[in-house]
Short mmCIF file of C-alpha atoms in Angstrom, two decimals:
data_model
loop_
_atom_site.label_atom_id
_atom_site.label_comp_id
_atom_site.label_asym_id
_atom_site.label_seq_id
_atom_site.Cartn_x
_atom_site.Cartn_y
_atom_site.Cartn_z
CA UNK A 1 95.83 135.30 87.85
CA UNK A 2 98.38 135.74 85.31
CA UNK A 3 98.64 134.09 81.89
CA UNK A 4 100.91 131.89 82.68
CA UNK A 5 99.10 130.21 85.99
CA UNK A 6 96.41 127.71 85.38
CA UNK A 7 94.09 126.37 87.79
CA UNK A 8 94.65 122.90 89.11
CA UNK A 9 93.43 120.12 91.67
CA UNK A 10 95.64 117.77 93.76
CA UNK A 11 95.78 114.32 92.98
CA UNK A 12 98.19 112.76 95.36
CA UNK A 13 101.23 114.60 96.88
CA UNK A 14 104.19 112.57 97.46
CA UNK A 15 106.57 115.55 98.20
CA UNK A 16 107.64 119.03 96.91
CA UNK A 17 109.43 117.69 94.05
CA UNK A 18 106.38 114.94 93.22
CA UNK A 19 102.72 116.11 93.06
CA UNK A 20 100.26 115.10 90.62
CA UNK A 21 97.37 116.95 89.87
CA UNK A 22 94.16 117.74 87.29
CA UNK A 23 94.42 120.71 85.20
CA UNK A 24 91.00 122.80 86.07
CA UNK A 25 91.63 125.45 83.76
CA UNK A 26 89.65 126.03 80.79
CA UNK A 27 91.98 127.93 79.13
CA UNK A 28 94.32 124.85 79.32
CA UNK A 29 91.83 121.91 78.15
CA UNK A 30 91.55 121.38 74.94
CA UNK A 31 89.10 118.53 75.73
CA UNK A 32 88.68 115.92 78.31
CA UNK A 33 90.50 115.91 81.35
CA UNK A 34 94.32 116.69 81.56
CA UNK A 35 96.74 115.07 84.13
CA UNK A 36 99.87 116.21 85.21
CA UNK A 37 102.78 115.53 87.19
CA UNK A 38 104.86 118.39 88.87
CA UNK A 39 107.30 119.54 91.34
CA UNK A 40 108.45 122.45 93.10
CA UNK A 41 111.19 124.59 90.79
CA UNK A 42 114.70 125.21 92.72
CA UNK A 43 114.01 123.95 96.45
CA UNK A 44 115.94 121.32 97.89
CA UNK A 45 115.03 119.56 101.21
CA UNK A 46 116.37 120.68 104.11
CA UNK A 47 115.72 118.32 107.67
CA UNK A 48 116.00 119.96 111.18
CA UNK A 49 118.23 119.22 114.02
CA UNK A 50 118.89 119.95 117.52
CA UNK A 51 122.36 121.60 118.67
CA UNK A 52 122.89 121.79 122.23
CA UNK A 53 125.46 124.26 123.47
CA UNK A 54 126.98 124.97 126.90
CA UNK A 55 128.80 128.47 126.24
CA UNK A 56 126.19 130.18 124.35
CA UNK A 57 122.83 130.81 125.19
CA UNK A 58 119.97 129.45 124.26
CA UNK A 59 121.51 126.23 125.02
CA UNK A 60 119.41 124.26 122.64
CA UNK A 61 118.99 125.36 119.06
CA UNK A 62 116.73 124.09 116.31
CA UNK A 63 118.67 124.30 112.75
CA UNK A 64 118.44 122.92 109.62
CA UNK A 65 121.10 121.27 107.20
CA UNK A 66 121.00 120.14 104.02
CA UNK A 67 119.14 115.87 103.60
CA UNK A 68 118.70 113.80 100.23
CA UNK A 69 114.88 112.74 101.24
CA UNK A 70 112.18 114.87 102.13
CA UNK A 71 111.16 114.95 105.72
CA UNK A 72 107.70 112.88 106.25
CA UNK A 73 107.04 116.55 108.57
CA UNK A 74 107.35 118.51 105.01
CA UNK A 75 104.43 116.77 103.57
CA UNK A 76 101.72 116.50 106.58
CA UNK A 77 102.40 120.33 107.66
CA UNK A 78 101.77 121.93 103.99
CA UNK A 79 99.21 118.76 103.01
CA UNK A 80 96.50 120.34 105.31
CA UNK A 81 97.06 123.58 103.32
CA UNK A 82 96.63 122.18 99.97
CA UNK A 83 93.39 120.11 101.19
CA UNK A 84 91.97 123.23 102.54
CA UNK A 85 92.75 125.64 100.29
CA UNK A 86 89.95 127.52 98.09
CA UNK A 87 91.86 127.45 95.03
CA UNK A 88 95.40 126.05 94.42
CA UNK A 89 97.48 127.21 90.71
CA UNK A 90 100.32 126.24 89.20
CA UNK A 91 102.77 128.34 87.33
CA UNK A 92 105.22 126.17 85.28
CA UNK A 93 109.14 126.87 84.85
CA UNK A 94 110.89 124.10 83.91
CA UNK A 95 109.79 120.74 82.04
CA UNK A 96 112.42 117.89 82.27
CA UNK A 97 111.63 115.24 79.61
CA UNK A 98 112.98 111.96 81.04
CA UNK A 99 110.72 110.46 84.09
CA UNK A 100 107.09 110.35 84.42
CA UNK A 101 104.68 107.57 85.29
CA UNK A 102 103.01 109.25 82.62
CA UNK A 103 103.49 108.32 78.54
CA UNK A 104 104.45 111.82 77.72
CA UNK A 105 107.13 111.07 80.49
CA UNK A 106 106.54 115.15 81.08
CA UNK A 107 107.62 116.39 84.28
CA UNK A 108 106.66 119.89 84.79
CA UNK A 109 108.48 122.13 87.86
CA UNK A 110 107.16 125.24 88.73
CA UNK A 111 105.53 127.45 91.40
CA UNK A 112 102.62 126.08 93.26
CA UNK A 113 100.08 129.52 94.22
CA UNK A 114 97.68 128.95 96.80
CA UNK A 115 94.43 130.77 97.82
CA UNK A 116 92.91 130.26 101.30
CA UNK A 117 89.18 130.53 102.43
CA UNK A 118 90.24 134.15 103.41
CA UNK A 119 91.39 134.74 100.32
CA UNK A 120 95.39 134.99 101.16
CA UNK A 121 97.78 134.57 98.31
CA UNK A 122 100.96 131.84 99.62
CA UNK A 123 103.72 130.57 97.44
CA UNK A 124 104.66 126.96 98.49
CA UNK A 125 108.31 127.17 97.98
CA UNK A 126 108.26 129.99 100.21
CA UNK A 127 105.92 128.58 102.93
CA UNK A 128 108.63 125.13 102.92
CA UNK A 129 111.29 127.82 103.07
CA UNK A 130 109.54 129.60 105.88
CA UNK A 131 109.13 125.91 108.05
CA UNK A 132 112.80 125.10 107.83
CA UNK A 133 111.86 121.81 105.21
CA UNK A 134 113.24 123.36 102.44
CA UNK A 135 116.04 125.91 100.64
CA UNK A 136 115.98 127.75 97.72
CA UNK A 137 118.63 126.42 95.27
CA UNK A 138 118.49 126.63 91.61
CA UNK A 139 121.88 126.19 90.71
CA UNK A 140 122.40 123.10 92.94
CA UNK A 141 118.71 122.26 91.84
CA UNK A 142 119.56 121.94 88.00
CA UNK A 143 122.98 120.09 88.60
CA UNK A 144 120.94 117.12 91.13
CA UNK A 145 118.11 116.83 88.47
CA UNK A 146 120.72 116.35 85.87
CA UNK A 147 122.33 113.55 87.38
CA UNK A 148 119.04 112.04 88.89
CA UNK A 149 119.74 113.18 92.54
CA UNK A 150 116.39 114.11 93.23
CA UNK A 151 115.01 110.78 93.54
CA UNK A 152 112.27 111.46 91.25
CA UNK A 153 112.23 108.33 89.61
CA UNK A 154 110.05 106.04 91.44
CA UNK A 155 110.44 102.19 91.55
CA UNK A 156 107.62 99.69 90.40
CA UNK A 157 106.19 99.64 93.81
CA UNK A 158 106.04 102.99 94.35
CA UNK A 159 104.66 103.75 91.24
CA UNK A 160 101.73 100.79 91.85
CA UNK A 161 101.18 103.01 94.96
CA UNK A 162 100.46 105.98 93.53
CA UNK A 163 98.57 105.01 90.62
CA UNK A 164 95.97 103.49 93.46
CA UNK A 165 95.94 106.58 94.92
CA UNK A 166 94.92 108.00 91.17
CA UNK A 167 92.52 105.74 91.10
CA UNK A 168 90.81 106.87 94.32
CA UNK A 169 90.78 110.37 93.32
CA UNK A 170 88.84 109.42 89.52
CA UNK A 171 86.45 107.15 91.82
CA UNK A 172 86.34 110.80 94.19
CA UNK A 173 85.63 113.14 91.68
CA UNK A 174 84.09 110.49 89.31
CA UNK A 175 86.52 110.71 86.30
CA UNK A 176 87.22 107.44 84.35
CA UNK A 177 89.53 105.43 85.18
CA UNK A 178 90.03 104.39 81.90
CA UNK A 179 91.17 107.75 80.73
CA UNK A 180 94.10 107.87 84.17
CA UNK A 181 95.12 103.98 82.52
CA UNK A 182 95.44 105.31 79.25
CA UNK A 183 97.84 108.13 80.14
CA UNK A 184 100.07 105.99 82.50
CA UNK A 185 103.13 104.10 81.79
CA UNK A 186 102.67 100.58 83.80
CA UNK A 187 104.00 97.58 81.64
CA UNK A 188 101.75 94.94 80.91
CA UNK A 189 104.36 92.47 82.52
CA UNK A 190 104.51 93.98 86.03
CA UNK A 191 100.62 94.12 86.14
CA UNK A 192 100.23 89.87 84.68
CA UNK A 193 102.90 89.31 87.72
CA UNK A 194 101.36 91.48 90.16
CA UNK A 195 98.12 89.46 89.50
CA UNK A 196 100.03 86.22 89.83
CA UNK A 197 101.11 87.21 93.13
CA UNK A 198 97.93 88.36 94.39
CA UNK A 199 96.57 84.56 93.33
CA UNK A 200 99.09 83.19 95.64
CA UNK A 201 98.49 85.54 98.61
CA UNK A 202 95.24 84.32 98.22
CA UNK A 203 96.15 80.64 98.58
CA UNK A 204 97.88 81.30 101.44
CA UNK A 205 95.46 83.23 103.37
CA UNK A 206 92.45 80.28 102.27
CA UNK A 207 95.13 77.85 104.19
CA UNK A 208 95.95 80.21 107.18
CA UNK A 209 91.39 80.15 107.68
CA UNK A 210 90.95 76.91 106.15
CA UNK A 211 93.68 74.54 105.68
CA UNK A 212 91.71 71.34 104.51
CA UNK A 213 88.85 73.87 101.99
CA UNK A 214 89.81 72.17 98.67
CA UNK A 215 86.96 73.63 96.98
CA UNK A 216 88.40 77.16 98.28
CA UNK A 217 91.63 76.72 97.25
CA UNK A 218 90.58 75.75 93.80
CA UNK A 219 88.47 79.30 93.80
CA UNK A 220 91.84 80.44 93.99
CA UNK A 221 93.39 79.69 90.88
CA UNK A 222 92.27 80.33 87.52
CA UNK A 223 89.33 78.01 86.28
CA UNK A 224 91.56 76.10 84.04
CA UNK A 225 94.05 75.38 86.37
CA UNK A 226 92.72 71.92 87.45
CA UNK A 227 92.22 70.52 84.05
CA UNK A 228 95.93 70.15 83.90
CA UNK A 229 98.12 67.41 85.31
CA UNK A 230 100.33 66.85 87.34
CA UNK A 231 98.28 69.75 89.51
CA UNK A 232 101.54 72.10 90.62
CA UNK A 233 101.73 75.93 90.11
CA UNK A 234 105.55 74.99 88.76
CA UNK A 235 103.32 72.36 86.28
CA UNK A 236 100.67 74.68 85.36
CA UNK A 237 102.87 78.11 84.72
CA UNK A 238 104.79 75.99 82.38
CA UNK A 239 101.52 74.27 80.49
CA UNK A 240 100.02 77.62 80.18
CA UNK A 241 103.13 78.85 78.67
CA UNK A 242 103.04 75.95 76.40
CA UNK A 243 99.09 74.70 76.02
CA UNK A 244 100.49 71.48 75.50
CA UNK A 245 100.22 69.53 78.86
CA UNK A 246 100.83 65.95 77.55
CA UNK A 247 103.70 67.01 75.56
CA UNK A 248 105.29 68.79 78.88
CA UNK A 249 106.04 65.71 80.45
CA UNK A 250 107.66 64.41 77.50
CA UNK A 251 109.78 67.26 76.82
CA UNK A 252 110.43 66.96 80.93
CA UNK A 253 112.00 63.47 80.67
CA UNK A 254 113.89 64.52 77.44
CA UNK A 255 115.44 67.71 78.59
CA UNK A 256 116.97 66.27 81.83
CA UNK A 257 118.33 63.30 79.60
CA UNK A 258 119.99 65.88 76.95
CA UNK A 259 120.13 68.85 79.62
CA UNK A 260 118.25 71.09 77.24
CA UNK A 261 118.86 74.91 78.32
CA UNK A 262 115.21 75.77 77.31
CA UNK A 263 114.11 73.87 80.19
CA UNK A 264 116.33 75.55 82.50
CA UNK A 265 115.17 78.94 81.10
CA UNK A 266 111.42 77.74 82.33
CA UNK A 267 112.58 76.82 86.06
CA UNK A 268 114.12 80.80 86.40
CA UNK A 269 111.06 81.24 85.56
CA UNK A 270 108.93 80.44 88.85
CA UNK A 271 111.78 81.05 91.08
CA UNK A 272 109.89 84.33 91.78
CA UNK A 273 106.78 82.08 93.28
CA UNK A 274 109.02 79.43 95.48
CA UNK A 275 108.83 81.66 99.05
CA UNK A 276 105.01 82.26 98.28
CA UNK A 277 104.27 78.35 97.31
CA UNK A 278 106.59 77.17 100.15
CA UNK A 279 104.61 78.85 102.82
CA UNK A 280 101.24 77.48 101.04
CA UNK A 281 102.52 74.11 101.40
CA UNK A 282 103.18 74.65 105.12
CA UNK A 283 99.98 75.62 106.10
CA UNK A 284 98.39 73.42 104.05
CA UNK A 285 100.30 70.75 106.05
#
């Protein structure tokens, strides 16, 4: 392979335009393992439709037009050519700077060369190209990456998502999982909530099985939770923002008798957990 193609392994593929992968190539690593996130340079996606005619024949045409969002079709037909390829290499082109679920926040785009078990040579861009799920582009390719058209920017969820799927792969190929945490971007915010929601998707499913388990639902929360009183979630988030549960009711009375903004700052606070904790309450009654 040329000089400027380095081996690679697929991660997770998402679509053309998000892939991530492990660099492979020695010539590449420095040390350690390398992680990446590319794309496909110049394609846009392309979805097919049916156009039924009654002066021209064939009466029934399959064409493709231009789409925003890549066609679920464009990543199960070429996904069973990446997983079964011999070798699969990556030839960058373009780096955009701005989004990545990685720190560097590198995005690489860039031709994606793979090698079958008989020993065939494909381009992906051309192969998308040849199924009708893509066009080449690079004009129109350059102007929608400049004003975030290409929906490359995930959303907290989505990024969650793929970061499990990450995860799989290091537990796969038994990599560290501490090295994929330490090169992703996930704020330490989302992941505290995230584990405050799982908590109360736990109480709720202990009530759906057993609705009268104290012990159980006191598994649930964390072990400090029931030396505080009164014993509410809206009680104890507040407390353990606090660590001062006798002075909370206090300050309680107090604010509502001076109507002390700080105390309406702290009820915004668990609005996020009322639909959760008002479906715990129903079971449990």
């Amino acid at each position: 392979m040329p000089y400027d193609r380095y081996k690679i392994e697929i991660m997770h593929y998402l679509n053309p335009h998000l892939i991530w992968v492990e660099v492979c190539d020695p010539s590449v690593l420095k040390e350690g393992f390398l992680f990446e996130q590319i794309g496909i340079y110049g394609i846009l996606p392309m979805e097919k439709t049916m156009e039924f005619s009654l002066t021209e024949y064939p009466f029934l045409n399959m064409k493709s037009q231009k789409c925003d969002e890549w066609l679920l079709a464009a990543s199960l037909d070429v996904k069973e050519l990446l997983d079964t390829a011999a070798e699969v290499w990556f030839s960058p082109k373009f780096i955009d700077r701005r989004f990545s679920i990685f720190k560097n926040s590198i995005h690489k785009y860039g031709e994606i060369i793979i090698q079958t078990q008989t020993g065939e040579l494909i381009e992906f861009s051309k192969q998308l190209i040849k199924l009708g799920y893509a066009e080449m582009n690079v004009c129109e390719f350059h102007e929608k990456l400049s004003c975030d058209k290409l929906n490359t920017k995930l959303s907290t969820f989505q990024t969650r998502a793929v970061v499990k799927e990450l995860e799989k792969y290091c537990i796969r190929k038994d990599r560290s999982e501490n090295l994929l945490k330490e090169s992703l971007t996930v704020s330490n915010l989302n992941i505290h909530n995230n584990e405050i929601i799982q908590k109360l998707h736990k109480i709720i499913q202990i009530l759906k099985n057993k609705p009268k388990d104290d012990k159980n639902i006191e598994k649930a929360f964390p072990d400090d939770y029931f030396k505080t009183k009164p014993k509410s979630v809206k009680n104890y988030l507040v407390n353990k923002r606090t660590n001062k549960t006798d002075s909370y009711c206090k300050e309680k009375t107090r604010s509502k008798e001076n109507n002390n903004s700080s105390n309406r700052h702290q009820e915004k606070n668990i609005d996020t957990f009322k639909t959760l904790m008002s479906q715990a309450r129903t079971l449990q009654i």
